[in-house]
Short mmCIF file of C-alpha atoms in Angstrom, two decimals:
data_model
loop_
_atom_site.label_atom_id
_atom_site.label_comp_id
_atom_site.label_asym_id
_atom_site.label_seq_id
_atom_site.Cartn_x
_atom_site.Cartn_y
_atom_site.Cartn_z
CA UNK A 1 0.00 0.00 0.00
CA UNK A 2 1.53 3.53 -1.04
CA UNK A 3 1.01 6.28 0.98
CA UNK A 4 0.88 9.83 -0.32
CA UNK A 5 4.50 12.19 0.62
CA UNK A 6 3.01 14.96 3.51
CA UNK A 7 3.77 18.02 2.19
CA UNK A 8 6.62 19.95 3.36
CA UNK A 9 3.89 22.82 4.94
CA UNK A 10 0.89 20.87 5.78
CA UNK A 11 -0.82 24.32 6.73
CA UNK A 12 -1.15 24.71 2.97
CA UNK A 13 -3.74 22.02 2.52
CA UNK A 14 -5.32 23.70 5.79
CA UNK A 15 -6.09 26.93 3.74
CA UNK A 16 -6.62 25.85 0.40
CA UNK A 17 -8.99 22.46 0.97
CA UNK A 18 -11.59 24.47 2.89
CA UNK A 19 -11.24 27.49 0.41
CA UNK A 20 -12.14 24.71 -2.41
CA UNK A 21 -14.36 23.40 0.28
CA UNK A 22 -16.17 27.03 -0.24
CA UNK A 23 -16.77 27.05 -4.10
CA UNK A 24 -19.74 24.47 -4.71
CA UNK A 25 -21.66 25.04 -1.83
CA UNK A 26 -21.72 29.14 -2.51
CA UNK A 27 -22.22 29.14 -6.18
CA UNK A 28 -25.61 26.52 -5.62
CA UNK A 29 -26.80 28.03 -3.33
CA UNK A 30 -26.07 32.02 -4.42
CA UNK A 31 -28.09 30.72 -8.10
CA UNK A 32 -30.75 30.35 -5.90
CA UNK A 33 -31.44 34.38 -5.55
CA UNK A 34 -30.36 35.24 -8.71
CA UNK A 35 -32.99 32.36 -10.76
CA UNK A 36 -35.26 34.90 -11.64
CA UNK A 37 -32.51 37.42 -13.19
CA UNK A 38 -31.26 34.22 -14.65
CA UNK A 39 -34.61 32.61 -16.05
CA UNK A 40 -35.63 36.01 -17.93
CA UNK A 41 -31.87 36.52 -19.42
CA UNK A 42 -31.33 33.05 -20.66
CA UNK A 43 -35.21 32.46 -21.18
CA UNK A 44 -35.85 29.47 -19.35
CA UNK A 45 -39.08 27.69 -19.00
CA UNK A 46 -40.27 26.84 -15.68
CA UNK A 47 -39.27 22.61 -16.43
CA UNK A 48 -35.92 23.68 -17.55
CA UNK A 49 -35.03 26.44 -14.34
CA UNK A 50 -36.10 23.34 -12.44
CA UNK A 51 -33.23 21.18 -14.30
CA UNK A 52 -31.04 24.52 -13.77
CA UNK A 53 -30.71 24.41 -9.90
CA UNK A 54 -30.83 20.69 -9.67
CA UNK A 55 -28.89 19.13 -11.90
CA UNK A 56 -25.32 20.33 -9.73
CA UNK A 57 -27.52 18.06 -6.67
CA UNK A 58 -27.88 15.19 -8.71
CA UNK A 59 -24.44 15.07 -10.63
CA UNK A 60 -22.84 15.44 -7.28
CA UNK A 61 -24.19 12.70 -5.75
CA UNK A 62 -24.54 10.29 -9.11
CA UNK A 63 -19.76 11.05 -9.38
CA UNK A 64 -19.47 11.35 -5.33
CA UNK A 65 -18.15 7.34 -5.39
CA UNK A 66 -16.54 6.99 -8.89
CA UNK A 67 -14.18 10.20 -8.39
CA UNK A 68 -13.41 9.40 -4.90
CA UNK A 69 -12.13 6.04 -5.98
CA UNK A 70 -10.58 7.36 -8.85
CA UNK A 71 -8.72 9.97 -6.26
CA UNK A 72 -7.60 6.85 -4.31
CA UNK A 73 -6.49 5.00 -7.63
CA UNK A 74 -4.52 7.75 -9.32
CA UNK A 75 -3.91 10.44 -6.51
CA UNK A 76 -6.34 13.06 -4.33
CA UNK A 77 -4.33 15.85 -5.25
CA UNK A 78 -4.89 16.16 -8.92
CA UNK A 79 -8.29 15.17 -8.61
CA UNK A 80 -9.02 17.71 -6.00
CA UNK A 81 -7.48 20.39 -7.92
CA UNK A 82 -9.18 19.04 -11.19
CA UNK A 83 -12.32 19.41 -9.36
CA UNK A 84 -11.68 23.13 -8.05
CA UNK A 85 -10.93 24.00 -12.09
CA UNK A 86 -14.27 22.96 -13.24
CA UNK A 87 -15.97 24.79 -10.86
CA UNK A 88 -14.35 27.59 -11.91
CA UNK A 89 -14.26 27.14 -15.73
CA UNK A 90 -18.07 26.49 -15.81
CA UNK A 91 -18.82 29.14 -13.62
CA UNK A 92 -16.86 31.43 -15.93
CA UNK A 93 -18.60 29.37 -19.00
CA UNK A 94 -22.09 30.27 -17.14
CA UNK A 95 -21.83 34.00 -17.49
CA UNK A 96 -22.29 34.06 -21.10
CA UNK A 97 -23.69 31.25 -22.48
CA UNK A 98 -26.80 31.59 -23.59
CA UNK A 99 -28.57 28.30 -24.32
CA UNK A 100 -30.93 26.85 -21.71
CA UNK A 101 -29.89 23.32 -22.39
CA UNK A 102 -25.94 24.06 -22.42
CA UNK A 103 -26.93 26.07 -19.05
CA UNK A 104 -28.00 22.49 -17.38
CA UNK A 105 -25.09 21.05 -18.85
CA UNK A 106 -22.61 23.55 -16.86
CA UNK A 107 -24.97 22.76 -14.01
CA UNK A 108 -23.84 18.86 -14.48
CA UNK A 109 -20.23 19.70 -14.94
CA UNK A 110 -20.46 21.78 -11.84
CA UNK A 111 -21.88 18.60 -9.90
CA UNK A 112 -19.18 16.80 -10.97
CA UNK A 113 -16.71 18.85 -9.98
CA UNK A 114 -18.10 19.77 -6.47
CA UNK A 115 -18.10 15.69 -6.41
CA UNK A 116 -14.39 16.10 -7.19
CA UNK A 117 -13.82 18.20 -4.41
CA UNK A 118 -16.03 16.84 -1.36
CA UNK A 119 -14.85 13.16 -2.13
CA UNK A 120 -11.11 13.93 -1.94
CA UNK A 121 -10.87 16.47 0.07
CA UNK A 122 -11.75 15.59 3.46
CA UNK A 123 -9.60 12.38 2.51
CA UNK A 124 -6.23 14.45 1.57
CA UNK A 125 -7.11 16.46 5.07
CA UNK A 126 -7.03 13.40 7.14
CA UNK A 127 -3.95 12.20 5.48
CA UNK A 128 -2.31 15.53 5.84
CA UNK A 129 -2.72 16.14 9.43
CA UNK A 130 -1.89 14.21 12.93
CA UNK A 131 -4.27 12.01 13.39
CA UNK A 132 -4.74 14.18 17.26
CA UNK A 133 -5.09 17.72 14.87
CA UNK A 134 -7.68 15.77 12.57
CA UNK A 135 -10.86 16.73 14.07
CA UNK A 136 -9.62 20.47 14.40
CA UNK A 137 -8.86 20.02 10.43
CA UNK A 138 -12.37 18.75 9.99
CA UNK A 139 -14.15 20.67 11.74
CA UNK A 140 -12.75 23.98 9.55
CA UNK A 141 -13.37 22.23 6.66
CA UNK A 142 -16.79 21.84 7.38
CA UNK A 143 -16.85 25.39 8.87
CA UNK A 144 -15.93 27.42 5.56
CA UNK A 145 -18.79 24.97 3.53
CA UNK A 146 -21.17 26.14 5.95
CA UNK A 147 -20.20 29.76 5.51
CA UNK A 148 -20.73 29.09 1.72
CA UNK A 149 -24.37 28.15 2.44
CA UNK A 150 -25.09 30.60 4.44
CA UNK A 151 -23.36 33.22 2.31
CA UNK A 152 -24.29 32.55 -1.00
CA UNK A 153 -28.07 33.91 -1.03
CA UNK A 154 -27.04 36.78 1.14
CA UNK A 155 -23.75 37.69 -1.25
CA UNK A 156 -25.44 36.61 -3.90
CA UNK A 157 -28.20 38.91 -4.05
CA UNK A 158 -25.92 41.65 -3.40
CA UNK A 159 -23.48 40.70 -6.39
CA UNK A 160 -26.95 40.58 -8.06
CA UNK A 161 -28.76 43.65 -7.58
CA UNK A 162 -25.64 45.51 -8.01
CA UNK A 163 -23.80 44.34 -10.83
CA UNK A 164 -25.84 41.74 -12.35
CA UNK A 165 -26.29 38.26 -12.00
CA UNK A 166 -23.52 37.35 -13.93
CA UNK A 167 -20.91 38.95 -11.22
CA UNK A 168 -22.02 35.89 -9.16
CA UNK A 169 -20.26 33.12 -11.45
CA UNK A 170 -17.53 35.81 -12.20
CA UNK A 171 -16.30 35.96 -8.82
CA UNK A 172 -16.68 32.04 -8.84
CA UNK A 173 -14.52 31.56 -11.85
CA UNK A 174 -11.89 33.93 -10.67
CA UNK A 175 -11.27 32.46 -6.99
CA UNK A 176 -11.73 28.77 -8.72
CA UNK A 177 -9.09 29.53 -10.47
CA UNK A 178 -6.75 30.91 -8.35
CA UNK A 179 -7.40 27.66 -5.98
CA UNK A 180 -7.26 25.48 -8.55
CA UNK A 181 -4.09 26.83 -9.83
CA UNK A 182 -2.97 26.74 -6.15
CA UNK A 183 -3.89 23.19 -5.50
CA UNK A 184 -2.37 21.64 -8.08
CA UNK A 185 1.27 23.46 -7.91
CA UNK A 186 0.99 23.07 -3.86
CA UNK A 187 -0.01 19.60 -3.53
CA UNK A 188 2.05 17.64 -6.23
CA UNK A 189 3.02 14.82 -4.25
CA UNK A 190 -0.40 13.67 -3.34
CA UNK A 191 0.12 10.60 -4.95
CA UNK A 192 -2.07 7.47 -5.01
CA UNK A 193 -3.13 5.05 -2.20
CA UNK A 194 -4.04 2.18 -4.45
CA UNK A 195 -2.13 2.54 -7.29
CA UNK A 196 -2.31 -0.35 -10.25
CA UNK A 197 -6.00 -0.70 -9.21
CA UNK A 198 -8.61 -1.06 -12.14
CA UNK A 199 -11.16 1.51 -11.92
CA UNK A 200 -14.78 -0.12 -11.60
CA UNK A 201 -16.57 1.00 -14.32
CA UNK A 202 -19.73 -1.13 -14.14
CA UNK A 203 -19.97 -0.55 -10.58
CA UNK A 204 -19.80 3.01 -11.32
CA UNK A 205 -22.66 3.09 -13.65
CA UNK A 206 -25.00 0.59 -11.59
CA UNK A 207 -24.38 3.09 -8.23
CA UNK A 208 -25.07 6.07 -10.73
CA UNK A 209 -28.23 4.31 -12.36
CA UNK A 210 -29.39 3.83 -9.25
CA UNK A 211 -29.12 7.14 -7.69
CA UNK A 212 -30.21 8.93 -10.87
CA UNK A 213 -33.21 7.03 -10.44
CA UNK A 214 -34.02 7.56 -6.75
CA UNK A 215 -33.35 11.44 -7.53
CA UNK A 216 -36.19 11.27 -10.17
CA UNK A 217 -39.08 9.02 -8.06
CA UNK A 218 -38.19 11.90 -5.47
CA UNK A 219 -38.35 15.00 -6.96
CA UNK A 220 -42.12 13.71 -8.06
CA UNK A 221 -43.02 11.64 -4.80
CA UNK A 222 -47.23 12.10 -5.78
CA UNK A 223 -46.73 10.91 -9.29
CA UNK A 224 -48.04 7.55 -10.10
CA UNK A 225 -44.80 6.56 -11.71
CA UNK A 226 -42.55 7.35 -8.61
CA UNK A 227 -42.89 3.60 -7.09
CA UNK A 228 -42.20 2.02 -10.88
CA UNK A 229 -38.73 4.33 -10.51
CA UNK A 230 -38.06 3.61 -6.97
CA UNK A 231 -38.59 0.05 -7.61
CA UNK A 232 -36.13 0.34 -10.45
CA UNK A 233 -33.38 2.31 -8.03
CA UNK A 234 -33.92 -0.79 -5.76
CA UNK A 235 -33.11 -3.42 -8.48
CA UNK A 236 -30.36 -1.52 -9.79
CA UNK A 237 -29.22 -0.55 -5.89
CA UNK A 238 -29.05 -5.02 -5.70
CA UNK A 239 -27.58 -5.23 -8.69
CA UNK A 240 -24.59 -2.50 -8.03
CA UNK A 241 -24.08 -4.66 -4.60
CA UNK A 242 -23.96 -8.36 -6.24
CA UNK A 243 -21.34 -6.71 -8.48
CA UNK A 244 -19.34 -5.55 -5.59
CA UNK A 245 -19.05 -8.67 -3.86
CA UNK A 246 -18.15 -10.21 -7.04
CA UNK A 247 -15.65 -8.03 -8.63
CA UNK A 248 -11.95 -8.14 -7.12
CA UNK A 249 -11.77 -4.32 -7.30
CA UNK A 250 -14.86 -2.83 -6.28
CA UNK A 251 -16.07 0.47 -6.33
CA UNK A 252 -16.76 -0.01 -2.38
CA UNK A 253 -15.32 -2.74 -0.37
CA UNK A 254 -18.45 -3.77 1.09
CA UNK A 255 -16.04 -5.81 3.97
CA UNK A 256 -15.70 -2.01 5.34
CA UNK A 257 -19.64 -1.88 6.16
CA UNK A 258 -19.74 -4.98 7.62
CA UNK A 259 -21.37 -5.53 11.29
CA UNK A 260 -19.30 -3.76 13.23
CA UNK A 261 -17.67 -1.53 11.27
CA UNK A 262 -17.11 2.00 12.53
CA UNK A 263 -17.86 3.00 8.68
CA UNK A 264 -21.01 1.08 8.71
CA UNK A 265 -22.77 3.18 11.66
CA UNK A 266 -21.40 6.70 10.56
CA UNK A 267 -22.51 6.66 7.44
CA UNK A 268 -25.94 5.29 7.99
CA UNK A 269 -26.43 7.93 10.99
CA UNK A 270 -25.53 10.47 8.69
CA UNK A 271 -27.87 9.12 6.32
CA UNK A 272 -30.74 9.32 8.75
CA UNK A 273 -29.44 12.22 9.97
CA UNK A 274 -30.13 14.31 6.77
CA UNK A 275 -33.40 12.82 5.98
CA UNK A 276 -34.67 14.11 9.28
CA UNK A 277 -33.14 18.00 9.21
CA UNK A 278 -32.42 19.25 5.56
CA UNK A 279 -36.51 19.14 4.39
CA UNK A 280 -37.64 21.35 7.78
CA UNK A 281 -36.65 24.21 6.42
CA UNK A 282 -39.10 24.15 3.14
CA UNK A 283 -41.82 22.70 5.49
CA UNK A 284 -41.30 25.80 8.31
CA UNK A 285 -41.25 28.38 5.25
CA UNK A 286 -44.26 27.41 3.84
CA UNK A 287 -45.83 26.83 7.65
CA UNK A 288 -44.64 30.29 8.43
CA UNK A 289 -45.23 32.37 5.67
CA UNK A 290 -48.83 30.48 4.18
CA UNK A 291 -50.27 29.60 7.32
CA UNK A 292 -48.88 32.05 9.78
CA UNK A 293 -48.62 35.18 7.44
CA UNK A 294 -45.66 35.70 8.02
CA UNK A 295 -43.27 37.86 6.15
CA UNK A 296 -40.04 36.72 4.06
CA UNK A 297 -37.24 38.72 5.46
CA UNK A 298 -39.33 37.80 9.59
CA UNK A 299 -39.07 33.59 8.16
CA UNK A 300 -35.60 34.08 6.89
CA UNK A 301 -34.47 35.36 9.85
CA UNK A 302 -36.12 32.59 11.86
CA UNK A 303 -34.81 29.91 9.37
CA UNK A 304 -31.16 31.42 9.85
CA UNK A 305 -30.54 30.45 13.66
CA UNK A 306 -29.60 26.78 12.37
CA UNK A 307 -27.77 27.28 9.97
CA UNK A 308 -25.01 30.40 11.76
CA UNK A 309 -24.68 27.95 14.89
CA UNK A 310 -23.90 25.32 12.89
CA UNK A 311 -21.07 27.37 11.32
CA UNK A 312 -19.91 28.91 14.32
CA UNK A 313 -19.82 25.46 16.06
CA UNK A 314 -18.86 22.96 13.57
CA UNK A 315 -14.42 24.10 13.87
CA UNK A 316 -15.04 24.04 17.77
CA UNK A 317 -16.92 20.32 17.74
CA UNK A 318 -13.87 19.22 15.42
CA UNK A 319 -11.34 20.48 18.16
CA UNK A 320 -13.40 18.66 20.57
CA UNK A 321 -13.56 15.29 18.48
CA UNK A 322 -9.57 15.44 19.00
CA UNK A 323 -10.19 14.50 22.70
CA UNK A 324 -13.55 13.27 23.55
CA UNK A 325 -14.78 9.76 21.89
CA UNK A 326 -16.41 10.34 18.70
CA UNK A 327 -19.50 8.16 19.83
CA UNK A 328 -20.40 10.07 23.23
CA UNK A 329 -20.48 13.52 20.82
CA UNK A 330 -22.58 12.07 18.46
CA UNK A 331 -25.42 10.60 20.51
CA UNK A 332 -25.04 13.97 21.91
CA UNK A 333 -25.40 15.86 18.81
CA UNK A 334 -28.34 13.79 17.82
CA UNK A 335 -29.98 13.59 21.37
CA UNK A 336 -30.11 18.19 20.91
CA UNK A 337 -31.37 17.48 17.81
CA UNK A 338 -33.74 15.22 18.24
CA UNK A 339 -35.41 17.20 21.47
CA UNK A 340 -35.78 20.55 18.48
CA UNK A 341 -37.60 17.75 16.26
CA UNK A 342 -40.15 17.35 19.39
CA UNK A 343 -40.11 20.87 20.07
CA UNK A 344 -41.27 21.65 16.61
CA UNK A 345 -43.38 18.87 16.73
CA UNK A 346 -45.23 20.29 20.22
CA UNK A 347 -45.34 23.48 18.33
CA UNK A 348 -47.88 21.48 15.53
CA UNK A 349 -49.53 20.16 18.17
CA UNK A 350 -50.07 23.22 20.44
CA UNK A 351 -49.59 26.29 18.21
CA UNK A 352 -46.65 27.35 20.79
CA UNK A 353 -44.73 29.32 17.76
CA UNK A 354 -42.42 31.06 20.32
CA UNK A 355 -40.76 27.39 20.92
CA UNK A 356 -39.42 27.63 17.22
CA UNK A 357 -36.29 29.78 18.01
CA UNK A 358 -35.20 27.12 20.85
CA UNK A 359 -36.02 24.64 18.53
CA UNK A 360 -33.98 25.89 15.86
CA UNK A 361 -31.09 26.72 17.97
CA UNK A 362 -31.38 22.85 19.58
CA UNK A 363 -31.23 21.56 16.09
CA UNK A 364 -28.49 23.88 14.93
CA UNK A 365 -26.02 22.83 18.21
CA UNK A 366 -26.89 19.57 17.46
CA UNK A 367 -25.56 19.25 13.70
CA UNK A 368 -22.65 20.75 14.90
CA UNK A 369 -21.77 18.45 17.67
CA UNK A 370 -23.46 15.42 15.30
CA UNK A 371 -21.43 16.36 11.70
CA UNK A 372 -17.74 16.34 12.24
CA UNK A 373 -16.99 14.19 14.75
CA UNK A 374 -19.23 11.94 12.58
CA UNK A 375 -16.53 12.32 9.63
CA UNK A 376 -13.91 11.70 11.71
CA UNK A 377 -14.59 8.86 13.21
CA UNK A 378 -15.43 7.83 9.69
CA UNK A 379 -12.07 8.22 8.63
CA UNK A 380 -10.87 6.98 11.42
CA UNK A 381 -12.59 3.85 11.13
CA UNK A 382 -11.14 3.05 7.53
CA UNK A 383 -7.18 1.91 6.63
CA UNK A 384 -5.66 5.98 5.20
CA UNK A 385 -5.59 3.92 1.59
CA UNK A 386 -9.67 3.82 1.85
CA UNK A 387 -9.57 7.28 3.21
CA UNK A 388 -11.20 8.31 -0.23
CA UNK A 389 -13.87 5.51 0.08
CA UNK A 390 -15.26 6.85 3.40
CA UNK A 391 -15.03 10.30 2.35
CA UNK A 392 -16.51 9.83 -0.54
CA UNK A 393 -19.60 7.08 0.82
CA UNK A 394 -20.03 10.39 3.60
CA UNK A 395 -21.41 12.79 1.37
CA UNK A 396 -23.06 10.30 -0.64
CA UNK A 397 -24.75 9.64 2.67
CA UNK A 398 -25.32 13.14 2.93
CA UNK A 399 -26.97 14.00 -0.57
CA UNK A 400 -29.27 11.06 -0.39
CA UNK A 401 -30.21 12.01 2.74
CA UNK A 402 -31.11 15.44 1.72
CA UNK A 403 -32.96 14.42 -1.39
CA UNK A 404 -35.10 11.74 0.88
CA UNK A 405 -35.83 14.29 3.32
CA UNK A 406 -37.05 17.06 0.52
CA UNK A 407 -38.88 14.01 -1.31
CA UNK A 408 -40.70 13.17 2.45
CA UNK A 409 -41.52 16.78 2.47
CA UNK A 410 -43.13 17.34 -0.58
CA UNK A 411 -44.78 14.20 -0.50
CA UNK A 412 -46.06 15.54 3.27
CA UNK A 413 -47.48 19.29 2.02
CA UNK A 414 -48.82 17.48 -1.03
CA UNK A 415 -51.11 14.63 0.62
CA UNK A 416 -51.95 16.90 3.30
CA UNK A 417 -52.54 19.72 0.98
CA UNK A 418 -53.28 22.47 3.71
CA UNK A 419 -55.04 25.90 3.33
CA UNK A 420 -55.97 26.95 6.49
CA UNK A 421 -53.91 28.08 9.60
CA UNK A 422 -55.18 25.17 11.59
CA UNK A 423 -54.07 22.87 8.07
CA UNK A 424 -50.35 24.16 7.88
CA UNK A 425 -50.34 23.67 11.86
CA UNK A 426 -51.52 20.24 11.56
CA UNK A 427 -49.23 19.68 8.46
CA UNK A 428 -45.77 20.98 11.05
CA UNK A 429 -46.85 18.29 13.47
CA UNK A 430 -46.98 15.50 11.37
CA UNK A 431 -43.53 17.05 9.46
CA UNK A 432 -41.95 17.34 12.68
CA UNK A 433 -42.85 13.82 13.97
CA UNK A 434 -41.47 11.90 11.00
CA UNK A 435 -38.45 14.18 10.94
CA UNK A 436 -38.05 13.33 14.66
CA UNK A 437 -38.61 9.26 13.78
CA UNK A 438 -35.66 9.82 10.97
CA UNK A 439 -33.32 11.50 13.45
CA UNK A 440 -33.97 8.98 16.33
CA UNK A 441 -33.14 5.94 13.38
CA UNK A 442 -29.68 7.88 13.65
CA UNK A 443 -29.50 8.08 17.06
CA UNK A 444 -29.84 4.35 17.25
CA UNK A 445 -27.52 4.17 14.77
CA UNK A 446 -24.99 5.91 16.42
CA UNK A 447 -25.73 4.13 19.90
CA UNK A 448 -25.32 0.80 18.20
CA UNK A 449 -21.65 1.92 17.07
CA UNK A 450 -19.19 -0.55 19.06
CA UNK A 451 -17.94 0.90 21.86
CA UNK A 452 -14.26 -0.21 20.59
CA UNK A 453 -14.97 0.74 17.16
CA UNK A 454 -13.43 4.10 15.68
#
């Protein structure tokens, strides 16, 4: 097994992995504001803006797997940096290109490289740092993609309103760049961990069949062919894992989520995890603003207490993973989260609205003290030449678990179909209670991890 030379000034990878880190999650999230500036420039219909913002989701999680293996077959470095440079080039690409179709296609090529960068990156961190500093490494990383989230409608609808929506992918192309350029002169040696492996190509396509699928039968949970497609994501979902356990070089070496595996446990938490927090937000909007009255700028401003705790907390809960077991901060993390699930749940139930802030502040604490010591006992539960494999099955975790969770919530608004005040009450009740079901699946999860186990 070949393990990668550390670079000579391992605070290097410290600044520019999280500044990659920063890219995808800002430039997704910033389109968001600027659709309608977008739509009306580039004349999109209301099918194809759809495709626009989620075709970056769905490429991301259909590559996540093949270009994290294909980091740990012919080096994290390059990929990583590879990953950064399409960012940047179809950001730059995006400013002027005026088809609606080639549009969605950038959107793709963005996926993949945001895939490039989330399923190497974390990887080339842990292999960069003391295993005592990883956590602290972690936890940044995560830090500066939360501040993309958070910042990208805010700075995005500046950069909008002021000089245009183009001035959005501009500034994305130009800092791509830079980091691109950076990572790849800066982080040469990253070389291999499994090099004269065969790349699993049928694997590849049967995991990215299969997710493509699920991401359709979601995004249209009330249509009558959404169990035909889920049923076919299942078959193909069996068929990617009898390949695996056939193949000598698999895609994912299944013996790494066996019973008992650290690997196993963190990444279905994280799984259940997502489902259960990502689709509250669209649920409390609609709540809020249709049922309530409420005004945009008064939700917003609710909705934002998760997400700033999470970034203020996430670099202190990866110094703390560093010295306190991964497993007791986890249940931990989930427990806080799980008690803002119930809270927003008694809020359905009772009409108690002023419990929202405390539950969004429980939930937000909780994701911190849940997410990175989560990924780092992930890594640390995995041999540093499978590094990629666990970083990579993490965010895979992660994007399935967000498109579940938005699929749970459309299907929730759409059955329930509410109107009234006392309907969108009702319909936050039931949200909350199957979000808090989700979350306590993770929280078994997690409690089920061996206490020995990483």
């Amino acid at each position: 097994m070949a393990s990668p030379v550390p670079l000579a000034r391992p605070g290097v990878a410290l600044a520019l992995i999280p500044l990659a880190s920063f890219l995808g999650p800002f430039i997704a999230t910033a389109i968001v504001v600027a659709l309608p500036q977008i739509s009306a420039a580039r004349g999109f219909t209301v099918g194809q803006a759809g495709w626009y913002t989620s075709a970056y989701f769905v490429a991301a999680a259909v590559f996540m797997m093949p270009v994290a293996r294909a980091g740990d077959l012919y080096g994290r470095g390059p990929v990583l940096a590879l990953g950064a440079a399409i960012i940047a080039i179809t950001s730059l690409f995006g400013a002027w290109v005026s088809d609606p179709y080639a549009q969605i296609g950038l959107r793709l090529l963005q996926g993949v490289g945001s895939a490039g960068v989330f399923g190497t990156g974390p990887a080339l961190l842990a292999h960069q740092v003391a295993p005592e500093r990883r956590g602290r490494a972690l936890g940044l990383n995560i830090t500066v993609t939360y501040v993309g989230l958070t910042a990208g409608p805010a700075l995005g609808g500046v950069l909008t309103q002021a000089f245009g929506w183009q001035s959005v992918f501009y500034l994305t192309g130009v800092i791509g760049l830079a980091v691109a350029i950076a990572l790849w002169r800066l982080l040469p040696h990253a070389a291999a961990t499994a090099p004269g492996g065969r790349f699993d190509l049928p694997g590849a396509l049967l995991l990215g069949g299969a997710l493509g699928t699920f991401w359709l039968a979601s995004g249209r949970p009330q249509q009558r062919d959404a169990p035909l497609l889920l049923a076919l994501a299942g078959l193909l979902l069996w068929a990617f894992i009898a390949h695996q356990r056939r193949t000598p070089q698999p895609l994912i070496d299944l013996r790494l989520l066996a019973p008992g595996q650290g690997l196993r446990y963190s990444a279905g938490a994280a799984l259940l995890h997502y489902s259960g927090v990502f689709g509250l937000s669209y649920v409390l909007s609609l709540v809020l603003q249709h049922g309530l009255g409420s005004g945009a700028a008064r939700t917003g401003l609710l909705l934002a207490i998760q997400p700033v705790l999470q970034t203020v907390l996430a670099a202190p809960a990866g110094r703390l993973a560093d010295r306190v077991p991964a497993r007791r901060l986890t249940m931990g993390g989930l427990g806080l989260t799980s008690t803002g699930l119930a809270l927003v749940t008694v809020t359905g139930l009772a009409g108690s609205y002023g419990l929202l802030p405390v539950a969004l502040a429980c939930i937000g604490v909780g994701t911190a003290l849940f997410v990175p010591p989560n990924q780092h006992a992930a890594l640390a539960a995995v041999p540093p030449s499978a590094f990629g494999l666990a970083a990579g099955l993490m965010q895979t975790s992660r994007l399935v678990g967000q498109m579940l969770s938005m699929a749970l919530a459309a299907l929730l608004l759409g059955v329930l179909a509410p109107h009234s005040r006392a309907d969108y009450q009702h319909a936050l009740a039931v949200g909350g209670l199957v979000f808090l079901a989700l979350c306590l699946g993770a929280f078994a999860a997690t409690a089920r991890r061996p206490v020995g186990a990483a």
